[in-house]
Each structure stands twice: as structure tokens, then as C-alpha cells.
mmCIF file of C-alpha atoms in Angstrom:
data_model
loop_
_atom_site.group_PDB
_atom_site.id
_atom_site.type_symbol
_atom_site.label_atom_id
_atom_site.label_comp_id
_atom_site.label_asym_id
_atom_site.label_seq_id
_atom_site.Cartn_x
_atom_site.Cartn_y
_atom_site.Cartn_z
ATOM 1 C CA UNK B 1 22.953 -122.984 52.231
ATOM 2 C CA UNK B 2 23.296 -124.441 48.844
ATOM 3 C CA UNK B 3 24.728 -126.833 46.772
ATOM 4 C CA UNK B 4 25.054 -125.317 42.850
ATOM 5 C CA UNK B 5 22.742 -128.320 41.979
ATOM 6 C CA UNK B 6 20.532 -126.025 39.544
ATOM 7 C CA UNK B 7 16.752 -127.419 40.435
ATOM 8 C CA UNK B 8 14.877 -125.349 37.101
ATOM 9 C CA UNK B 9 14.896 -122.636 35.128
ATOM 10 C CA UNK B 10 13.273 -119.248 35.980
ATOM 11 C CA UNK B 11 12.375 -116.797 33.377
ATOM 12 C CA UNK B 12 12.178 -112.905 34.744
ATOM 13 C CA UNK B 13 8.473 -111.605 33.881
ATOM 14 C CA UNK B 14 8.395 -107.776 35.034
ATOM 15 C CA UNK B 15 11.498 -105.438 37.021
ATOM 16 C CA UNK B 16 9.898 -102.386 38.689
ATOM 17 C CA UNK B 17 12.386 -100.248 41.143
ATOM 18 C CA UNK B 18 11.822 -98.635 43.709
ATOM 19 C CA UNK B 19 14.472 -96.241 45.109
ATOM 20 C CA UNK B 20 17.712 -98.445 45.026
ATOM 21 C CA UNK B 21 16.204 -101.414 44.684
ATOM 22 C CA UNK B 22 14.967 -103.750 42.271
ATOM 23 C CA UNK B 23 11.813 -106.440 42.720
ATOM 24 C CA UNK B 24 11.857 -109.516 40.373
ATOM 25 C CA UNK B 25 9.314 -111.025 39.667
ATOM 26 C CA UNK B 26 10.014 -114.722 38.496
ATOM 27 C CA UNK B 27 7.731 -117.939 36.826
ATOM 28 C CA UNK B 28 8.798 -120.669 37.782
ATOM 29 C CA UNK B 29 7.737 -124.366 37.963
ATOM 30 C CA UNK B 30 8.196 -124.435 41.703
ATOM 31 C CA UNK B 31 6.252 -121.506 42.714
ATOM 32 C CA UNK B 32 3.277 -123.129 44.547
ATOM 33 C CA UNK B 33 5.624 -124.850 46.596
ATOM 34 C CA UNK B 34 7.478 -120.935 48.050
ATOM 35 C CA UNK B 35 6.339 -119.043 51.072
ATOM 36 C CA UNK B 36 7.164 -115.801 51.823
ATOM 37 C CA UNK B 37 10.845 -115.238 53.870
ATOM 38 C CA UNK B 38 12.018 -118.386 52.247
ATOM 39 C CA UNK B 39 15.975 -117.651 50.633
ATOM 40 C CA UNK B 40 16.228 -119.128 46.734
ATOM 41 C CA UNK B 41 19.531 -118.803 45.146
ATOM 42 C CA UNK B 42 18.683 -116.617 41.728
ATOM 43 C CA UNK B 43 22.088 -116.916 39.016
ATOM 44 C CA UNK B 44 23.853 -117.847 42.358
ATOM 45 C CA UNK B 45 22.398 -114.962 44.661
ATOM 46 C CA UNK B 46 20.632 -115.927 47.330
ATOM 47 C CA UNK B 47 17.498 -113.342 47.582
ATOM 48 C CA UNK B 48 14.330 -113.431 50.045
ATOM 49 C CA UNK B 49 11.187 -114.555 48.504
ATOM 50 C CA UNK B 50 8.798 -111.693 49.244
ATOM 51 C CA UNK B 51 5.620 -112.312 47.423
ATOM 52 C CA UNK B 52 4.376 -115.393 45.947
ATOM 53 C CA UNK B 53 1.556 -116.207 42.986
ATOM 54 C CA UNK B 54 0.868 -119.663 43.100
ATOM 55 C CA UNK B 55 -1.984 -119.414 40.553
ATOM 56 C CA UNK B 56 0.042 -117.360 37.944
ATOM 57 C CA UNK B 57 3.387 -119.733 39.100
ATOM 58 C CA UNK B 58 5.338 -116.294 40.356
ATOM 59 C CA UNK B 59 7.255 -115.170 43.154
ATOM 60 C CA UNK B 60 8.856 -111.515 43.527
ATOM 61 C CA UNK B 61 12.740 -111.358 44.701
ATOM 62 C CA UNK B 62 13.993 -107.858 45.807
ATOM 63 C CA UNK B 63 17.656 -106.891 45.026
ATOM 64 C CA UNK B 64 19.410 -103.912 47.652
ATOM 65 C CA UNK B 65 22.050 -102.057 45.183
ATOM 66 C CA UNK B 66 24.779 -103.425 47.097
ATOM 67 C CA UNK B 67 23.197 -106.484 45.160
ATOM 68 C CA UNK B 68 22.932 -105.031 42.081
ATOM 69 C CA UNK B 69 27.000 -103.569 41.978
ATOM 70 C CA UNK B 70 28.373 -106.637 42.958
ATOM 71 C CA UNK B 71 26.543 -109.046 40.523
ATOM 72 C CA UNK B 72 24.883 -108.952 37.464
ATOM 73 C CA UNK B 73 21.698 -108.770 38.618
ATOM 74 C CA UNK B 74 21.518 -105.163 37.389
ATOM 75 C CA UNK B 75 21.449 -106.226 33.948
ATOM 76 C CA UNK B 76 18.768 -108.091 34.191
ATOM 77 C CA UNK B 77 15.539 -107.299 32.149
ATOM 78 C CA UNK B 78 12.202 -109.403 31.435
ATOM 79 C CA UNK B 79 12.621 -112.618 29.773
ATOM 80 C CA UNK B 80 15.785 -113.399 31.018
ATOM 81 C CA UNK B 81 16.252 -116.647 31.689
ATOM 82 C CA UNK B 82 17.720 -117.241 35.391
ATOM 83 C CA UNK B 83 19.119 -120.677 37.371
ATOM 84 C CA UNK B 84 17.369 -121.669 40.282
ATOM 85 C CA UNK B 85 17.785 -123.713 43.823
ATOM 86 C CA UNK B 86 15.749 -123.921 46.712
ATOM 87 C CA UNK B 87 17.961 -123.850 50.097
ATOM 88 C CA UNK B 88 19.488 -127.457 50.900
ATOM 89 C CA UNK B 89 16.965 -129.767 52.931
ATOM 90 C CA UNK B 90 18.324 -131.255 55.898
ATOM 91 C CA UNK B 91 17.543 -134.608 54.819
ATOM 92 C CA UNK B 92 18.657 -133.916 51.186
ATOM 93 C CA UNK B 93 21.680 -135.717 49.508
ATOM 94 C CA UNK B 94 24.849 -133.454 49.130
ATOM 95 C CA UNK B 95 25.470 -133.494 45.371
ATOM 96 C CA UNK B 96 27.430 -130.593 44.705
ATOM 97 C CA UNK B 97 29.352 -128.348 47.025
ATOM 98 C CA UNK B 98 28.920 -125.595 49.809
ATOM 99 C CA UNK B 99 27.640 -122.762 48.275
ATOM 100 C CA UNK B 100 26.144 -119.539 50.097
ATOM 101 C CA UNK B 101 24.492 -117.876 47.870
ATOM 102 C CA UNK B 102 27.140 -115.084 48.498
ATOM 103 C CA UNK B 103 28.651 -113.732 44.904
ATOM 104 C CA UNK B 104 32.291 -112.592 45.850
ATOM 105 C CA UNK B 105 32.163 -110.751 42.038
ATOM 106 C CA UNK B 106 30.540 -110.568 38.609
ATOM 107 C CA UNK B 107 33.268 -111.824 36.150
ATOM 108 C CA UNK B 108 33.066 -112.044 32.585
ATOM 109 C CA UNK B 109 33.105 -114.785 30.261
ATOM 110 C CA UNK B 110 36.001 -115.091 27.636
ATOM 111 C CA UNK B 111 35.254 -117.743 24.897
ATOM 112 C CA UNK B 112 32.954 -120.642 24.858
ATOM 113 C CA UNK B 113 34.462 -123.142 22.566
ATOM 114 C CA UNK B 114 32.166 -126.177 20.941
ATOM 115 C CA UNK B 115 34.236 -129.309 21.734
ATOM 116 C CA UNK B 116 31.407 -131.622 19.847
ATOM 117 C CA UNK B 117 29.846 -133.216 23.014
ATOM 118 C CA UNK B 118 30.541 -130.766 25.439
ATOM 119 C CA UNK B 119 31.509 -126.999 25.985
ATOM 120 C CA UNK B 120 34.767 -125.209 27.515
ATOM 121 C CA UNK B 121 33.826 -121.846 29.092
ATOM 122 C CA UNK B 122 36.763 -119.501 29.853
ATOM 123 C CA UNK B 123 36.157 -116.820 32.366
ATOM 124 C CA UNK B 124 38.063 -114.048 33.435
ATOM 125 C CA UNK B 125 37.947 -112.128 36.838
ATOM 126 C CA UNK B 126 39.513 -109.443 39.048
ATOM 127 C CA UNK B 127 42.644 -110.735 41.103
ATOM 128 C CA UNK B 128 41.911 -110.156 44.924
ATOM 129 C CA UNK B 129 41.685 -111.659 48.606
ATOM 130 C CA UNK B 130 40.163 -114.678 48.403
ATOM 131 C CA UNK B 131 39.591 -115.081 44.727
ATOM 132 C CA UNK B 132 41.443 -118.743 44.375
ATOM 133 C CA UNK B 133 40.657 -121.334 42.504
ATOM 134 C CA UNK B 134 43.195 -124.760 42.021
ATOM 135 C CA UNK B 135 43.316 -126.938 39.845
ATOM 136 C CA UNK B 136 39.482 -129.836 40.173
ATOM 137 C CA UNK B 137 38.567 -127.473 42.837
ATOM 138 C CA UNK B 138 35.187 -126.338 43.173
ATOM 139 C CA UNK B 139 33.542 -122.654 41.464
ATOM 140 C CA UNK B 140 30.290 -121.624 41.370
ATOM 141 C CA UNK B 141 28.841 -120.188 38.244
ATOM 142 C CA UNK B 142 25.566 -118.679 37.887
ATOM 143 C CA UNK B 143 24.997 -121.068 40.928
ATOM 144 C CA UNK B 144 25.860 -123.765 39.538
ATOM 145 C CA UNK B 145 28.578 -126.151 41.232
ATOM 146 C CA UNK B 146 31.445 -126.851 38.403
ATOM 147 C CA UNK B 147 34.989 -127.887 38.492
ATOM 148 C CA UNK B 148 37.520 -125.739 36.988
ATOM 149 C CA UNK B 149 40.810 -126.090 35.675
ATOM 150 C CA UNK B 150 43.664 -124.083 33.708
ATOM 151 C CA UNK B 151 43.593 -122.073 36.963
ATOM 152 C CA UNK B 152 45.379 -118.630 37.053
ATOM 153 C CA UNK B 153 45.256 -115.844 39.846
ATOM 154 C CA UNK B 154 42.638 -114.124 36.736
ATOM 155 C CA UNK B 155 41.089 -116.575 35.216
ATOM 156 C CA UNK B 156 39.903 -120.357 34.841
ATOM 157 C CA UNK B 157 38.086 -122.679 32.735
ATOM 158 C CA UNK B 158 34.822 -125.022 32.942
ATOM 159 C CA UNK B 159 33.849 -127.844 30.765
ATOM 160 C CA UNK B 160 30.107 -128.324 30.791
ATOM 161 C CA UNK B 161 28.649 -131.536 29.410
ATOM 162 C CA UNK B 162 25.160 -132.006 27.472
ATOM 163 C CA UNK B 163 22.939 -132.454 30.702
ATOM 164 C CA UNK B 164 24.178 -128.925 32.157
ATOM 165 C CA UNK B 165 23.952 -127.259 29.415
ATOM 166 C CA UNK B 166 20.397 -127.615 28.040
ATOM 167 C CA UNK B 167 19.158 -127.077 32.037
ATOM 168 C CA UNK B 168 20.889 -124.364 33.293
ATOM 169 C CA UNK B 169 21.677 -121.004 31.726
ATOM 170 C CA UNK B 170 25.223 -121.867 30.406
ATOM 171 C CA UNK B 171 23.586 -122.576 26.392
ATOM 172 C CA UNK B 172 22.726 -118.866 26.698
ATOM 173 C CA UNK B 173 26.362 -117.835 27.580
ATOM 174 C CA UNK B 174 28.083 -115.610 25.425
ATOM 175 C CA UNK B 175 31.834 -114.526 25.279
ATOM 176 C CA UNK B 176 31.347 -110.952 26.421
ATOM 177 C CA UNK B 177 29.010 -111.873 28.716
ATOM 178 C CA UNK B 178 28.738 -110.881 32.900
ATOM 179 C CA UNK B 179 28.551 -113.952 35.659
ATOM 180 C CA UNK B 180 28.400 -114.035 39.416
ATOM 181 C CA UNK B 181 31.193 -116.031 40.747
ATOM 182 C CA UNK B 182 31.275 -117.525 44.233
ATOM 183 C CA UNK B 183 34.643 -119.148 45.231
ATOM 184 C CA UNK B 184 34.993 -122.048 47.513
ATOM 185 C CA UNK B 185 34.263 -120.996 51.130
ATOM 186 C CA UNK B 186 37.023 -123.310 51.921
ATOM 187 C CA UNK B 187 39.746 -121.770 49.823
ATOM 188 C CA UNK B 188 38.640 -118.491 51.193
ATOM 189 C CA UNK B 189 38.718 -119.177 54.635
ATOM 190 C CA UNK B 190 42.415 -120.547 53.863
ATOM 191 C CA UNK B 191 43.452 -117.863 52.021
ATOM 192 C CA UNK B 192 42.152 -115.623 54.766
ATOM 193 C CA UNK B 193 44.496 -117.216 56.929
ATOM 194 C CA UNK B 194 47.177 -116.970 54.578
ATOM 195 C CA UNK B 195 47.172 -113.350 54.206
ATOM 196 C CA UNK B 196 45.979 -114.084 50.361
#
């Protein structure tokens, strides 16, 4: 489990597939501290950590295709910048929200507007069961735990202030661009029960 409290940056240093899949490898500040089986949420995916480098500061993340449709890890290519978060410590403080590491879809992002002193991201998704978001409820971006707002069965918005932006992937963010969305488990589980 997670909490969409980004913990570093990762930058993607080689893809080689195999098959269907796809092995990342990854630098990252963090990498002495990995063992193998461990889970680390990638852009919001939560992927097994299969090899680890501690001298070169690498670990190697393999993506199924299942994977690969349903986010945009397919897209991704050396030097690509990714978020990162280790799995939630049981003794560690609850910052954001519950986040599995489970992308529901790969949406796109609509606009990014400069609002001098922070950013508003638009994003626009499939409608479907269990895609809900309300109005200050919880979303999770890239992995990262926002709150959205202008909430509509296709789309929403984000505001993202300085902090966020120059750690996490969102001052790369392009209109055009794809992002993994995970919706709240909560408002899945009740729309489940809703029949929405």
C-alpha cells in the first residue's frame, strides 16, 4: 500500500523486452536501500523490484503487457523521468491517501494553465464503473495523492503548488500528454455497490 506521497525522482536508464514484457531499469537515490521482491510504486504502478545495483544506484522493474495496455508505461523510453514511493511503513505517518498502486486507466492531460504561483492541470478520461471523482476528493496522478475539483463523469482538474511541481513529474506535463489514474478505493467500492 501507498500513500501518493512522491519520495524522489527516478530517471529510466535502459528498456530491453523480452516477449511481452518490458524490464526497467531505474537510478535512483534510494537504490542501496531495495531488495529484491520488494513492490515500489513507478508513475503510480506498483511493480516488483527484481534486480538491484547498489553500486551503480539501479534497480530493474518488469512490466506484464496487461501493464503496459492499461498505463502508460508502454511509452516509456530511457531518460524518462518517473515518480517514485517505497510501500507505506507500518510505523510511517499517513500523509496522503490509500493508494494501491493499481492504475484503473491511462488518461490524458488537457491543458496545464500557469496561474503565477501554482499550476491547474485538466485531465480527461474514459467514463466507466468506478471512475468517480467529487468534488476535494482524493485522485491519484502519476502516484501522486492530489485533490481534484471541477469534477465531471470525464474529466477533473488539479492545482499543483511550487513544492509538487519541481519534485514530482507534473513540470514535465504536457497537454497531450498520457497519465495513469487511480481513483479512490473508497469511491470505488461505493460505486460498486451502487451499480455505478
Amino acid at each position: 500500500m501507498f500513500t501518493g506521497i512522491i519520495e524522489a525522482l527516478g530517471t529510466i536508464t535502459a528498456v530491453q523486452t523480452e516477449g511481452t514484457n518490458r524490464h526497467f531499469t531505474v537510478a535512483t537515490p534510494f537504490a542501496a536501500e531495495l531488495q529484491v521482491d520488494q513492490s515500489v510504486a513507478h508513475d503510480g504502478v506498483c511493480l516488483t523490484v527484481v534486480a538491484v545495483d547498489a553500486a551503480a544506484g539501479t534497480h530493474v522493474v518488469t512490466a506484464i503487457d496487461e501493464t503496459l495496455q492499461k498505463t502508460n508505461l508502454g511509452s516509456w523510453a530511457a531518460g524518462r523521468q518517473v515518480n517514485l514511493e517505497r510501500c507505506l511503513a507500518a510505523n510511517g505517518r499517513f500523509d496522503g491517501h490509500i493508494v494501491q498502486g493499481h492504475v484503473d486507466l491511462a488518461a490524458v492531460c488537457e491543458s496545464v494553465t500557469d496561474q503565477n504561483g501554482s499550476w491547474l492541470y485538466r485531465f480527461r478520461h474514459a467514463p466507466g464503473a468506478g471512475r468517480v471523482t467529487v468534488e476535494k476528493g482524493s485522485i491519484c496522478i502519476n502516484g501522486t495523492s492530489l485533490t481534484c475539483f471541477e469534477s465531471t463523469d470525464t474529466g477533473f482538474s488539479v492545482a499543483i503548488i511550487p513544492y509538487t511541481y519541481a519534485h514530482t513529474t507534473f513540470q514535465h506535463l504536457r497537454a497531450g500528454d498520457p497519465v495513469n489514474l487511480e481513483f479512490d478505493i473508497v469511491g470505488k467500492y461505493v460505486a460498486r455497490l451502487l451499480g455505478k
